[in-house]
Coordinates of C-alpha atoms in Angstrom, one line a residue:
M56 CA -40.8 -10.4 -12.8
A57 CA -37.5 -9.5 -11.1
N58 CA -34.3 -10.8 -12.6
F59 CA -31.9 -12.1 -10.0
A60 CA -29.4 -13.5 -12.4
K61 CA -25.8 -12.6 -11.7
S62 CA -24.3 -9.9 -13.9
R63 CA -21.7 -11.1 -16.4
V64 CA -20.3 -7.6 -17.0
P65 CA -16.8 -7.7 -15.5
R66 CA -16.3 -5.2 -12.7
F67 CA -13.1 -4.6 -10.7
T68 CA -12.3 -2.4 -7.7
V69 CA -9.0 -1.7 -6.2
E70 CA -8.2 -0.3 -2.7
V71 CA -4.8 0.8 -1.3
H72 CA -4.1 0.3 2.4
H73 CA -1.1 2.0 3.8
N74 CA 0.2 4.7 6.1
P75 CA 1.2 7.6 3.8
F76 CA 3.4 9.3 6.4
L77 CA 7.2 8.9 6.3
P78 CA 9.8 10.4 8.7
Q79 CA 12.6 12.7 7.5
G80 CA 14.9 10.6 5.3
G81 CA 12.2 7.8 4.9
R82 CA 12.4 6.1 1.6
T83 CA 10.5 2.9 2.0
L84 CA 6.8 2.6 1.7
H85 CA 4.7 -0.5 2.2
A86 CA 1.1 -0.8 0.9
V87 CA -1.4 -3.6 0.5
V88 CA -3.3 -3.4 -2.8
A89 CA -6.7 -5.2 -2.6
V90 CA -8.3 -6.1 -5.9
T91 CA -11.9 -7.5 -6.1
A92 CA -13.6 -8.8 -9.3
T93 CA -17.3 -9.4 -9.8
G94 CA -19.4 -10.1 -12.9
G95 CA -17.3 -13.2 -13.9
G96 CA -13.9 -11.6 -13.6
S97 CA -11.8 -12.2 -16.7
T98 CA -13.3 -15.6 -17.5
G99 CA -16.9 -14.6 -17.9
G100 CA -18.0 -16.9 -15.1
R101 CA -16.2 -20.0 -16.4
P102 CA -14.1 -22.0 -13.9
V103 CA -10.7 -20.5 -13.3
P104 CA -7.8 -22.8 -14.4
G105 CA -5.3 -23.9 -11.8
P106 CA -2.3 -21.7 -11.0
R107 CA 0.6 -21.7 -13.4
P108 CA 4.2 -21.2 -12.2
D109 CA 4.9 -18.6 -15.0
P110 CA 2.2 -17.4 -17.4
A111 CA 3.5 -17.4 -21.0
V112 CA 3.7 -13.6 -21.4
P113 CA 6.0 -12.2 -24.1
A114 CA 8.4 -9.5 -22.8
A115 CA 7.7 -6.0 -24.1
A116 CA 10.4 -3.6 -25.0
E117 CA 10.9 -0.6 -22.7
G118 CA 8.6 2.2 -23.8
A119 CA 7.7 0.4 -27.0
P120 CA 4.4 1.5 -28.6
G121 CA 1.6 -1.0 -28.0
A122 CA 3.7 -2.9 -25.4
A123 CA 0.8 -3.4 -23.2
G124 CA -1.2 -5.0 -26.0
A125 CA 1.6 -7.5 -26.4
L126 CA 0.5 -9.1 -23.1
G127 CA -2.2 -11.0 -24.9
P128 CA -5.3 -12.7 -23.4
D129 CA -3.2 -15.4 -21.6
A130 CA -2.0 -12.7 -19.2
G131 CA -5.5 -12.5 -17.7
V132 CA -5.8 -9.5 -15.4
V133 CA -2.8 -7.3 -15.4
L134 CA -1.6 -5.0 -12.6
R135 CA 0.2 -1.9 -14.0
V136 CA 2.4 0.0 -11.5
R137 CA 3.6 3.4 -12.6
T138 CA 6.1 5.3 -10.4
P139 CA 7.4 8.9 -10.6
L140 CA 10.9 10.0 -11.3
G141 CA 13.3 8.7 -8.7
A142 CA 10.9 6.0 -7.3
E143 CA 10.9 2.3 -8.0
V144 CA 9.1 -0.9 -7.1
G145 CA 11.0 -3.1 -4.6
F146 CA 8.7 -6.0 -5.0
L147 CA 5.0 -7.0 -5.7
R148 CA 3.8 -10.1 -4.0
Q149 CA 0.4 -11.7 -3.8
V150 CA -0.3 -12.4 -0.1
A151 CA -3.9 -13.6 -0.2
P152 CA -5.7 -15.9 -0.7
T153 CA -2.4 -17.6 -1.7
A154 CA 1.2 -16.4 -1.6
E155 CA 2.9 -15.8 -4.9
D156 CA 5.8 -13.5 -5.8
L157 CA 5.0 -11.5 -9.0
T158 CA 8.2 -9.4 -9.0
D159 CA 10.0 -11.3 -11.7
R160 CA 6.9 -11.3 -14.0
R161 CA 7.3 -7.5 -14.5
R162 CA 7.1 -6.5 -18.2
A163 CA 8.1 -2.9 -19.0
S164 CA 5.2 -0.9 -20.4
G165 CA 6.8 2.6 -20.4
P166 CA 9.8 4.5 -19.0
R167 CA 8.6 4.2 -15.4
S168 CA 5.8 1.7 -15.8
G169 CA 5.6 -2.1 -15.4
D170 CA 2.9 -4.7 -16.0
Y171 CA 2.4 -7.7 -13.8
P172 CA 0.2 -10.5 -15.3
T173 CA -1.9 -12.3 -12.7
G174 CA -3.6 -14.9 -14.8
P175 CA -7.4 -15.5 -15.1
W176 CA -9.9 -14.3 -12.5
G177 CA -13.3 -15.4 -11.4
D178 CA -15.5 -13.6 -8.9
E179 CA -12.8 -13.2 -6.2
S180 CA -10.5 -10.9 -4.2
R181 CA -6.7 -10.9 -4.0
D182 CA -4.4 -8.9 -1.9
Y183 CA -0.9 -7.8 -3.0
H184 CA 2.0 -6.4 -0.9
L185 CA 3.7 -3.6 -2.7
L186 CA 7.0 -2.2 -1.6
L187 CA 8.1 1.1 -3.0
R188 CA 11.4 2.9 -2.7
V189 CA 10.8 6.7 -3.1
P190 CA 13.0 9.8 -3.1
D191 CA 12.9 12.1 0.0
P192 CA 11.8 15.5 -1.2
G193 CA 12.0 17.0 2.4
L194 CA 9.8 17.6 5.4
G195 CA 6.3 18.9 4.6
R196 CA 6.3 17.6 1.1
E197 CA 3.8 15.2 -0.4
M198 CA 4.1 13.2 -3.6
L199 CA 2.2 10.6 -5.6
A200 CA 4.3 7.5 -5.0
A201 CA 2.6 5.2 -7.5
R202 CA -0.5 4.7 -9.7
I203 CA -2.0 1.3 -9.7
T204 CA -4.0 0.3 -12.8
V205 CA -6.0 -2.9 -13.3
L206 CA -6.1 -3.9 -17.0
L207 CA -8.1 -6.4 -18.9
P208 CA -6.3 -7.4 -22.1
A209 CA -8.4 -7.7 -25.2
P210 CA -8.7 -11.2 -26.8
D211 CA -7.9 -9.8 -30.3
G212 CA -4.6 -8.1 -29.2
A213 CA -6.1 -4.6 -29.1
A214 CA -5.1 -2.2 -26.4
P215 CA -6.1 -3.5 -22.9
R216 CA -9.1 -1.9 -21.1
V217 CA -8.6 0.0 -17.9
V218 CA -11.1 -1.4 -15.4
A219 CA -9.9 0.2 -12.1
Q220 CA -7.3 2.6 -10.7
A221 CA -5.9 3.7 -7.3
L222 CA -3.2 6.0 -6.0
V223 CA -0.4 5.5 -3.5
R224 CA 0.6 8.7 -1.8
A225 CA 3.5 9.6 0.4
A226 CA 4.0 12.6 2.8
W227 CA 7.0 13.5 4.9
T228 CA 6.5 14.6 8.5
D229 CA 8.5 15.5 11.6
D230 CA 5.7 13.9 13.7
P231 CA 7.1 10.5 14.8
V232 CA 3.6 9.3 15.8
A233 CA 2.1 9.9 12.4
A234 CA 5.0 8.0 10.8
L235 CA 5.0 5.2 13.4
R236 CA 1.4 4.1 12.8
I237 CA 1.2 0.8 11.0
D238 CA -1.8 0.2 8.8
A239 CA -3.8 -2.8 9.9
Q240 CA -3.7 -4.6 6.6
V241 CA 0.0 -4.0 6.1
A242 CA 0.7 -5.1 9.7
H243 CA -1.3 -8.3 9.1
H244 CA 0.5 -9.3 5.9
T245 CA 4.0 -8.4 7.2
G246 CA 3.6 -10.2 10.5
R247 CA 3.5 -7.1 12.6
S248 CA -0.1 -7.1 13.9
E249 CA 0.9 -7.5 17.5
L250 CA 3.3 -4.7 17.3
A251 CA 0.8 -2.4 15.7
Q252 CA -1.9 -3.2 18.3
V253 CA 0.5 -2.8 21.3
I254 CA 1.6 0.6 20.0
Q255 CA -2.0 1.8 19.6
R256 CA -3.0 0.5 23.0
G257 CA -0.1 2.3 24.6
L258 CA -1.0 5.6 23.0
D259 CA -4.7 5.1 23.8
A260 CA -3.8 4.4 27.5
A261 CA -1.7 7.6 27.6
K262 CA -4.4 9.6 26.0
W263 CA -6.9 8.5 28.7
G264 CA -4.4 9.1 31.6
D265 CA -3.8 5.4 32.4
A266 CA -0.1 5.8 33.2
G267 CA 0.5 2.3 34.4
R268 CA -1.0 0.6 31.3
A269 CA 0.7 3.1 28.9
V270 CA 4.1 2.3 30.3
A271 CA 3.5 -1.4 30.2
E272 CA 2.2 -1.3 26.6
L273 CA 5.0 0.9 25.4
R274 CA 7.6 -1.2 27.1
R275 CA 6.1 -4.2 25.3
A276 CA 6.1 -2.3 22.0
T277 CA 9.8 -1.4 22.4
S278 CA 10.6 -5.1 23.0
L279 CA 8.7 -6.2 19.9
A280 CA 10.2 -3.5 17.7
G281 CA 13.6 -5.0 18.5
A282 CA 12.9 -7.9 16.2
P283 CA 14.8 -8.1 12.9
G284 CA 13.2 -5.9 10.2
N285 CA 11.7 -3.3 12.6
G286 CA 14.7 -1.0 12.8
D287 CA 12.9 2.1 11.5
T288 CA 9.9 1.4 13.7
A289 CA 12.2 1.0 16.7
K290 CA 13.8 4.4 16.0
L291 CA 10.4 6.1 15.7
L292 CA 9.1 4.4 18.8
A293 CA 12.1 5.7 20.8
K294 CA 11.2 9.2 19.8
V295 CA 7.6 8.7 20.8
V296 CA 8.0 7.0 24.2
G297 CA 11.4 8.5 25.3
D298 CA 12.7 6.9 28.4
V299 CA 10.2 4.3 29.5
D300 CA 9.7 5.4 33.0
P301 CA 6.8 7.6 34.3
A302 CA 9.2 9.5 36.6
T303 CA 11.2 10.8 33.5
G304 CA 8.2 11.9 31.5
T305 CA 7.4 8.9 29.4
V306 CA 3.6 9.2 30.0
R307 CA 3.6 12.9 29.3
Q308 CA 5.5 12.4 26.1
A309 CA 3.2 9.5 25.0
A310 CA 0.1 11.6 25.8
K311 CA 1.5 14.4 23.7
A312 CA 2.2 11.9 20.9
A313 CA -1.4 10.6 21.1
E314 CA -2.7 14.1 20.7
A315 CA -0.4 14.6 17.7
E316 CA -1.8 11.3 16.3
R317 CA -5.4 12.7 16.5
E318 CA -4.3 15.8 14.8
S319 CA -2.4 13.9 12.0
S320 CA -5.5 11.8 11.3
R321 CA -7.4 15.0 10.6
T322 CA -4.8 16.2 8.2
A323 CA -3.9 12.9 6.5
P324 CA -3.6 13.1 2.7
G325 CA -6.9 12.6 1.0
P326 CA -8.4 12.6 -2.5
R327 CA -7.4 15.6 -4.6
S328 CA -9.2 17.5 -7.3
P329 CA -7.8 17.5 -10.8
S330 CA -6.4 21.0 -10.3
E331 CA -4.7 19.9 -7.1
E332 CA -3.2 17.0 -8.9
T333 CA -1.5 19.3 -11.4
A334 CA -0.1 21.4 -8.5
M335 CA 2.0 18.5 -7.1
N336 CA 5.7 18.6 -7.5
E337 CA 7.7 17.3 -10.5
H338 CA 8.2 13.9 -9.0
D339 CA 4.4 13.3 -9.2
Q340 CA 4.0 13.3 -13.0
L341 CA 2.3 9.9 -13.5

């Protein structure tokens, strides 16, 4: 007889949503980290306790041996963020299903590594907004901006178990369209969904030769990008759309940008083999 009982073996997955492309001089990278737990999460299927304002997690000394083990079982699931030389975490915030800032919960677990306790988990998914500040190695360069590790601390104080990992990459480009694109998940959690959609509609219209709609959408995008917090996007958009007037070449420039976007999507950074990982520059040693 088939057994349809739910598995009680904890399983975690982690996905990173972001646009890896940065313009020349770009040093800020936004990513949404989506973590999903099945098999009972960290509670073995027991009800998850209500949220606590600050889990009782003892601080670990910078780089101290066994620091991660000091988190203890009360930490529940732990997100470890490790960054390369010259990079740092600006903040880490839970954005779904509820909003909670984890930045001040960071406990050092190594020279460039920090642990963020998230409390107990059941079968659920949570999204986190991660802001990274990275060094600019120059156009055409690529680096590993962060390694995200999901840890399940052992109840007896032993070393925590790694249950999932994901990488955040960054690549510097002179193509303003590649850097302009806003990932849908990042746009949603940063309140820029409309801006991202309008930009894409403008580029699509230009690609298909609909000059009137392209100009209208790009004008709208320029207006939306004028809101506070969109300074970098506004600069990139200005490079893409140029003078918003068909008579001065806006549509031609946007169409060219759309073609560049298609090309950049074919050359976006993807998974690397172990040998390729070792070939990355000195900033990438995670």
